[in-house]
mmCIF file of C-alpha atoms and ligand atoms in Angstrom:
data_model
loop_
_atom_site.group_PDB
_atom_site.id
_atom_site.type_symbol
_atom_site.label_atom_id
_atom_site.label_comp_id
_atom_site.label_asym_id
_atom_site.label_seq_id
_atom_site.Cartn_x
_atom_site.Cartn_y
_atom_site.Cartn_z
ATOM 1 C CA MET A 1176 14.502 -14.625 -15.912
ATOM 2 C CA LYS A 1177 15.748 -14.129 -12.366
ATOM 3 C CA HIS A 1178 13.488 -11.713 -10.556
ATOM 4 C CA LEU A 1179 14.470 -8.092 -9.958
ATOM 5 C CA ILE A 1180 14.541 -6.177 -6.673
ATOM 6 C CA ALA A 1181 13.528 -2.524 -6.655
ATOM 7 C CA PRO A 1182 14.006 -0.873 -3.245
ATOM 8 C CA SER A 1183 11.699 2.131 -2.828
ATOM 9 C CA ILE A 1184 13.488 5.249 -1.615
ATOM 10 C CA LEU A 1185 10.213 6.548 -0.180
ATOM 11 C CA SER A 1186 11.410 4.905 3.029
ATOM 12 C CA ALA A 1187 15.021 6.138 2.710
ATOM 13 C CA ASN A 1188 16.654 8.760 4.924
ATOM 14 C CA PHE A 1189 15.923 12.038 3.096
ATOM 15 C CA ALA A 1190 18.443 13.870 5.269
ATOM 16 C CA ASN A 1191 21.188 11.683 3.813
ATOM 17 C CA LEU A 1192 19.982 10.260 0.527
ATOM 18 C CA GLU A 1193 23.526 10.011 -0.803
ATOM 19 C CA GLU A 1194 24.420 7.377 1.792
ATOM 20 C CA ASP A 1195 21.350 5.296 0.943
ATOM 21 C CA ILE A 1196 21.976 5.509 -2.814
ATOM 22 C CA LEU A 1197 25.598 4.422 -2.335
ATOM 23 C CA MET A 1198 24.325 1.467 -0.299
ATOM 24 C CA LEU A 1199 21.935 0.553 -3.134
ATOM 25 C CA ASN A 1200 24.784 0.813 -5.664
ATOM 26 C CA LYS A 1201 26.816 -1.742 -3.721
ATOM 27 C CA SER A 1202 23.829 -3.995 -2.995
ATOM 28 C CA GLU A 1203 22.099 -6.651 -5.098
ATOM 29 C CA ALA A 1204 19.296 -4.199 -5.962
ATOM 30 C CA ASP A 1205 18.488 -4.154 -9.666
ATOM 31 C CA LEU A 1206 16.433 -0.961 -9.860
ATOM 32 C CA ILE A 1207 15.825 2.083 -7.682
ATOM 33 C CA HIS A 1208 12.087 2.606 -7.225
ATOM 34 C CA VAL A 1209 11.161 6.302 -7.105
ATOM 35 C CA ASP A 1210 7.659 7.156 -5.844
ATOM 36 C CA ILE A 1211 6.243 10.477 -7.033
ATOM 37 C CA MET A 1212 3.073 11.632 -5.226
ATOM 38 C CA ASP A 1213 1.210 14.843 -6.008
ATOM 39 C CA GLY A 1214 -1.240 15.151 -3.103
ATOM 40 C CA VAL A 1215 -4.138 14.888 -5.609
ATOM 41 C CA PHE A 1216 -4.052 11.382 -7.070
ATOM 42 C CA VAL A 1217 -2.959 10.119 -3.657
ATOM 43 C CA PRO A 1218 -3.364 11.728 -0.213
ATOM 44 C CA ASN A 1219 0.358 12.369 0.219
ATOM 45 C CA ILE A 1220 3.151 14.428 -1.344
ATOM 46 C CA SER A 1221 6.603 12.894 -1.745
ATOM 47 C CA PHE A 1222 9.244 14.789 -3.760
ATOM 48 C CA GLY A 1223 9.827 16.223 -7.203
ATOM 49 C CA PHE A 1224 12.374 16.828 -9.956
ATOM 50 C CA PRO A 1225 15.330 18.243 -7.963
ATOM 51 C CA VAL A 1226 15.334 15.238 -5.655
ATOM 52 C CA VAL A 1227 15.128 12.754 -8.550
ATOM 53 C CA ALA A 1228 18.001 14.576 -10.282
ATOM 54 C CA ALA A 1229 20.070 14.396 -7.080
ATOM 55 C CA VAL A 1230 19.397 10.661 -6.778
ATOM 56 C CA LYS A 1231 20.371 10.151 -10.422
ATOM 57 C CA ASN A 1232 23.621 11.928 -9.774
ATOM 58 C CA PHE A 1233 24.766 9.103 -7.488
ATOM 59 C CA ALA A 1234 22.740 6.139 -8.754
ATOM 60 C CA LYS A 1235 24.458 3.356 -10.675
ATOM 61 C CA LYS A 1236 21.174 1.442 -11.153
ATOM 62 C CA PRO A 1237 18.244 2.358 -13.413
ATOM 63 C CA LEU A 1238 15.535 4.602 -11.954
ATOM 64 C CA ASP A 1239 12.095 2.975 -11.893
ATOM 65 C CA VAL A 1240 9.796 5.991 -11.577
ATOM 66 C CA HIS A 1241 6.258 5.335 -10.296
ATOM 67 C CA LEU A 1242 4.041 8.356 -10.997
ATOM 68 C CA MET A 1243 1.143 8.608 -8.562
ATOM 69 C CA ILE A 1244 -0.002 11.866 -10.109
ATOM 70 C CA VAL A 1245 -2.946 13.138 -12.135
ATOM 71 C CA ASP A 1246 -2.366 14.074 -15.778
ATOM 72 C CA PRO A 1247 1.126 12.538 -15.980
ATOM 73 C CA ASP A 1248 1.496 13.509 -19.667
ATOM 74 C CA ARG A 1249 2.420 17.033 -18.549
ATOM 75 C CA TYR A 1250 5.595 15.840 -16.848
ATOM 76 C CA LEU A 1251 6.914 12.835 -18.800
ATOM 77 C CA LYS A 1252 9.638 14.781 -20.574
ATOM 78 C CA GLN A 1253 10.888 16.319 -17.329
ATOM 79 C CA PHE A 1254 11.077 12.925 -15.636
ATOM 80 C CA LYS A 1255 13.110 11.645 -18.575
ATOM 81 C CA GLU A 1256 15.395 14.686 -18.286
ATOM 82 C CA VAL A 1257 16.084 14.097 -14.586
ATOM 83 C CA GLY A 1258 17.013 10.485 -15.221
ATOM 84 C CA ALA A 1259 14.014 8.137 -15.367
ATOM 85 C CA ASN A 1260 14.687 4.817 -17.130
ATOM 86 C CA ILE A 1261 11.275 3.273 -16.563
ATOM 87 C CA ILE A 1262 8.181 5.474 -16.262
ATOM 88 C CA THR A 1263 5.006 3.939 -14.851
ATOM 89 C CA VAL A 1264 1.701 5.815 -14.942
ATOM 90 C CA HIS A 1265 -1.533 4.856 -13.224
ATOM 91 C CA TYR A 1266 -4.349 3.373 -15.291
ATOM 92 C CA GLU A 1267 -6.780 5.428 -13.205
ATOM 93 C CA ALA A 1268 -4.993 8.692 -14.073
ATOM 94 C CA CYS A 1269 -4.863 8.327 -17.870
ATOM 95 C CA THR A 1270 -7.802 9.014 -20.179
ATOM 96 C CA HIS A 1271 -5.725 8.298 -23.289
ATOM 97 C CA LEU A 1272 -3.501 5.562 -21.951
ATOM 98 C CA HIS A 1273 -2.322 4.337 -25.351
ATOM 99 C CA ARG A 1274 -1.112 7.834 -26.232
ATOM 100 C CA THR A 1275 0.660 8.184 -22.895
ATOM 101 C CA ILE A 1276 2.450 4.846 -23.329
ATOM 102 C CA GLN A 1277 3.625 5.806 -26.813
ATOM 103 C CA ALA A 1278 4.889 9.149 -25.461
ATOM 104 C CA ILE A 1279 6.940 7.382 -22.768
ATOM 105 C CA LYS A 1280 8.476 5.060 -25.358
ATOM 106 C CA GLU A 1281 9.252 7.943 -27.718
ATOM 107 C CA LEU A 1282 11.308 9.479 -24.900
ATOM 108 C CA GLY A 1283 13.404 6.299 -24.864
ATOM 109 C CA CYS A 1284 12.072 4.989 -21.535
ATOM 110 C CA LYS A 1285 10.451 1.677 -20.737
ATOM 111 C CA ALA A 1286 6.716 2.119 -20.217
ATOM 112 C CA GLY A 1287 4.632 0.760 -17.357
ATOM 113 C CA VAL A 1288 1.048 0.920 -16.131
ATOM 114 C CA ALA A 1289 0.101 0.671 -12.458
ATOM 115 C CA LEU A 1290 -3.212 -0.699 -11.220
ATOM 116 C CA ASN A 1291 -4.835 0.303 -7.938
ATOM 117 C CA PRO A 1292 -6.109 -2.605 -5.805
ATOM 118 C CA HIS A 1293 -9.685 -2.214 -7.112
ATOM 119 C CA THR A 1294 -8.743 -2.017 -10.815
ATOM 120 C CA PRO A 1295 -9.093 -5.360 -12.655
ATOM 121 C CA VAL A 1296 -6.150 -6.625 -14.684
ATOM 122 C CA SER A 1297 -8.603 -7.389 -17.504
ATOM 123 C CA PHE A 1298 -8.727 -3.619 -18.186
ATOM 124 C CA LEU A 1299 -5.263 -4.054 -19.724
ATOM 125 C CA GLN A 1300 -6.444 -6.577 -22.329
ATOM 126 C CA ASP A 1301 -6.071 -4.142 -25.235
ATOM 127 C CA ILE A 1302 -2.836 -2.450 -24.150
ATOM 128 C CA ILE A 1303 -0.780 -5.270 -22.601
ATOM 129 C CA GLN A 1304 1.040 -5.977 -25.861
ATOM 130 C CA ASP A 1305 2.458 -2.421 -25.824
ATOM 131 C CA LEU A 1306 3.729 -2.472 -22.240
ATOM 132 C CA ASP A 1307 7.153 -3.201 -20.800
ATOM 133 C CA LEU A 1308 5.845 -3.402 -17.239
ATOM 134 C CA VAL A 1309 2.653 -3.714 -15.220
ATOM 135 C CA LEU A 1310 2.773 -2.629 -11.589
ATOM 136 C CA ILE A 1311 0.149 -4.240 -9.379
ATOM 137 C CA MET A 1312 -0.467 -2.158 -6.267
ATOM 138 C CA SER A 1313 -0.743 -4.479 -3.303
ATOM 139 C CA VAL A 1314 -1.695 -1.613 -0.965
ATOM 140 C CA ASN A 1315 -3.644 1.553 -1.665
ATOM 141 C CA PRO A 1316 -1.013 3.945 -3.006
ATOM 142 C CA GLY A 1317 0.195 6.888 -0.958
ATOM 143 C CA PHE A 1318 2.253 5.553 1.913
ATOM 144 C CA GLY A 1319 4.994 3.096 2.716
ATOM 145 C CA GLY A 1320 4.708 0.491 5.436
ATOM 146 C CA GLN A 1321 1.102 -0.621 4.810
ATOM 147 C CA LYS A 1322 -0.372 -4.111 5.062
ATOM 148 C CA PHE A 1323 -0.232 -6.317 1.969
ATOM 149 C CA ILE A 1324 -3.638 -7.022 0.353
ATOM 150 C CA GLU A 1325 -3.990 -10.811 -0.109
ATOM 151 C CA HIS A 1326 -6.261 -10.550 -3.179
ATOM 152 C CA THR A 1327 -3.135 -9.435 -5.061
ATOM 153 C CA TYR A 1328 -2.160 -13.083 -5.691
ATOM 154 C CA HIS A 1329 -5.313 -13.590 -7.737
ATOM 155 C CA LYS A 1330 -4.464 -10.552 -9.860
ATOM 156 C CA ILE A 1331 -0.890 -11.733 -10.439
ATOM 157 C CA HIS A 1332 -2.137 -15.143 -11.647
ATOM 158 C CA GLN A 1333 -4.541 -13.474 -14.063
ATOM 159 C CA LEU A 1334 -1.943 -11.036 -15.364
ATOM 160 C CA LYS A 1335 0.675 -13.756 -15.807
ATOM 161 C CA LYS A 1336 -1.807 -15.761 -17.890
ATOM 162 C CA MET A 1337 -2.559 -12.751 -20.089
ATOM 163 C CA ALA A 1338 1.148 -11.932 -20.450
ATOM 164 C CA ASP A 1339 2.104 -15.509 -21.379
ATOM 165 C CA GLU A 1340 -0.264 -15.286 -24.343
ATOM 166 C CA VAL A 1341 0.754 -11.953 -25.851
ATOM 167 C CA ASN A 1342 3.748 -10.467 -24.032
ATOM 168 C CA PRO A 1343 5.866 -13.106 -22.263
ATOM 169 C CA LYS A 1344 8.676 -10.622 -21.501
ATOM 170 C CA LEU A 1345 6.347 -8.354 -19.510
ATOM 171 C CA MET A 1346 7.741 -7.210 -16.177
ATOM 172 C CA ILE A 1347 5.170 -7.941 -13.453
ATOM 173 C CA GLU A 1348 6.009 -5.673 -10.537
ATOM 174 C CA ILE A 1349 4.414 -5.864 -7.098
ATOM 175 C CA ASP A 1350 4.394 -2.744 -4.940
ATOM 176 C CA GLY A 1351 3.259 -2.453 -1.332
ATOM 177 C CA GLY A 1352 3.772 -4.586 1.750
ATOM 178 C CA VAL A 1353 6.340 -6.834 0.078
ATOM 179 C CA SER A 1354 8.594 -8.623 2.569
ATOM 180 C CA ILE A 1355 10.710 -11.716 3.017
ATOM 181 C CA HIS A 1356 7.535 -13.460 4.235
ATOM 182 C CA ASN A 1357 5.482 -13.113 1.053
ATOM 183 C CA SER A 1358 8.065 -12.741 -1.706
ATOM 184 C CA LEU A 1359 8.397 -16.439 -2.533
ATOM 185 C CA ALA A 1360 4.613 -16.732 -2.927
ATOM 186 C CA LEU A 1361 4.595 -13.602 -5.106
ATOM 187 C CA LEU A 1362 7.274 -15.031 -7.394
ATOM 188 C CA LYS A 1363 5.463 -18.360 -7.616
ATOM 189 C CA ALA A 1364 2.268 -16.544 -8.595
ATOM 190 C CA GLY A 1365 4.102 -14.934 -11.513
ATOM 191 C CA ALA A 1366 5.699 -11.709 -10.275
ATOM 192 C CA ASN A 1367 9.221 -10.944 -11.494
ATOM 193 C CA VAL A 1368 9.913 -7.510 -9.983
ATOM 194 C CA LEU A 1369 9.514 -6.859 -6.242
ATOM 195 C CA VAL A 1370 9.375 -3.339 -4.793
ATOM 196 C CA ALA A 1371 10.327 -3.079 -1.126
ATOM 197 C CA GLY A 1372 10.426 0.093 0.956
ATOM 198 C CA ASN A 1373 9.865 -0.654 4.602
ATOM 199 C CA ALA A 1374 11.326 -4.182 4.348
ATOM 200 C CA VAL A 1375 14.644 -2.731 3.195
ATOM 201 C CA PHE A 1376 15.079 0.702 4.740
ATOM 202 C CA ASN A 1377 13.665 -0.098 8.173
ATOM 203 C CA SER A 1378 15.813 -3.187 8.587
ATOM 204 C CA THR A 1379 19.047 -3.193 10.568
ATOM 205 C CA ASP A 1380 21.143 -4.447 7.637
ATOM 206 C CA GLN A 1381 19.664 -2.979 4.467
ATOM 207 C CA ALA A 1382 22.027 -4.593 1.949
ATOM 208 C CA HIS A 1383 21.446 -7.953 3.627
ATOM 209 C CA SER A 1384 17.657 -7.518 3.389
ATOM 210 C CA ILE A 1385 18.010 -6.780 -0.326
ATOM 211 C CA ALA A 1386 20.213 -9.879 -0.759
ATOM 212 C CA GLU A 1387 17.619 -12.021 1.031
ATOM 213 C CA LEU A 1388 14.864 -10.821 -1.311
ATOM 214 C CA LYS A 1389 17.106 -11.320 -4.340
ATOM 215 C CA ASN A 1390 18.212 -14.815 -3.437
ATOM 216 C CA ILE A 1391 14.786 -16.321 -2.919
ATOM 217 C CA SER A 1392 14.442 -18.938 -5.646
ATOM 218 C CA PRO A 1393 11.228 -20.668 -6.540
ATOM 219 C CA ASP A 1394 12.100 -24.274 -7.469
ATOM 220 C CA PHE A 1395 10.809 -23.869 -11.007
ATOM 221 C CA LEU A 1396 13.291 -21.032 -11.616
ATOM 222 C CA ASN A 1397 16.191 -23.309 -10.714
ATOM 223 C CA ALA A 1398 15.036 -26.121 -12.970
HETATM 224 C C1 LIG B 2448 3.176 3.235 -2.054
HETATM 225 C C2 LIG B 2448 4.405 3.226 -2.931
HETATM 226 C C3 LIG B 2448 5.345 2.137 -2.616
HETATM 227 C C4 LIG B 2448 5.913 2.161 -1.234
HETATM 228 C C5 LIG B 2448 6.111 0.737 -0.823
HETATM 229 O O1 LIG B 2448 2.237 4.113 -2.530
HETATM 230 O O2 LIG B 2448 4.054 3.118 -4.294
HETATM 231 O O3 LIG B 2448 6.395 2.051 -3.584
HETATM 232 O O4 LIG B 2448 7.114 2.866 -1.113
HETATM 233 O O5 LIG B 2448 6.497 0.712 0.505
HETATM 234 P P1 LIG B 2448 6.404 -0.612 1.385
HETATM 235 O O6 LIG B 2448 7.302 -1.618 0.742
HETATM 236 O O7 LIG B 2448 6.896 -0.136 2.708
HETATM 237 O O8 LIG B 2448 4.962 -1.048 1.395
HETATM 238 ZN ZN1 LIG B 2449 5.736 2.647 -5.803
#
């Protein structure tokens, strides 16, 4: 499968989101990554339902909603109602993760689990078969524009090995500090979805930056 690009609108221009969404529609982006932060699970607050609904109103690409919030079960239905296509919850925020994943699927969304940098991928051993997506945080969640954590490669290798055994269609998404400089290595390690905030929205030609990320091809994918 060719890898997917998911620009994160956390770094978009909130005073003119419409313009940025229209740019994404015309670009080679595959998904629109939507970061929800509650000021409790992470030390930052982003935006809530009205903003997601407004984005959905213009978006022609699926919304990939990353919930950095405590007790996400309380809000799954509302995120579905405002337009989420993929809902990803944090492993560290879910006591009954299996139940949460089933609830996301029952809403008709694809279900993902995100791992903080310190959370081992082996913790997913007994749930990986039920997941559509695993998001590996390659920075500590809460802010855009942070430095990529190099240990992430090790986690991607491990996750890819686990996925090949029981869930070969798993989406392996990398979030934080992704750029044109590390994306080829990330794909080679086994990632197939790249989130990019700063690398897209703080570039001079955003659609071109998306195209560059999309058109990176590891040799083995061309074979
Ligand atoms: C961080 C968010 C990311 C963020 C990535 O907590 O989950 O999606 O927007 O931004 P960059 O690509 O700038 O690191
Ligand atoms: Zn994110």
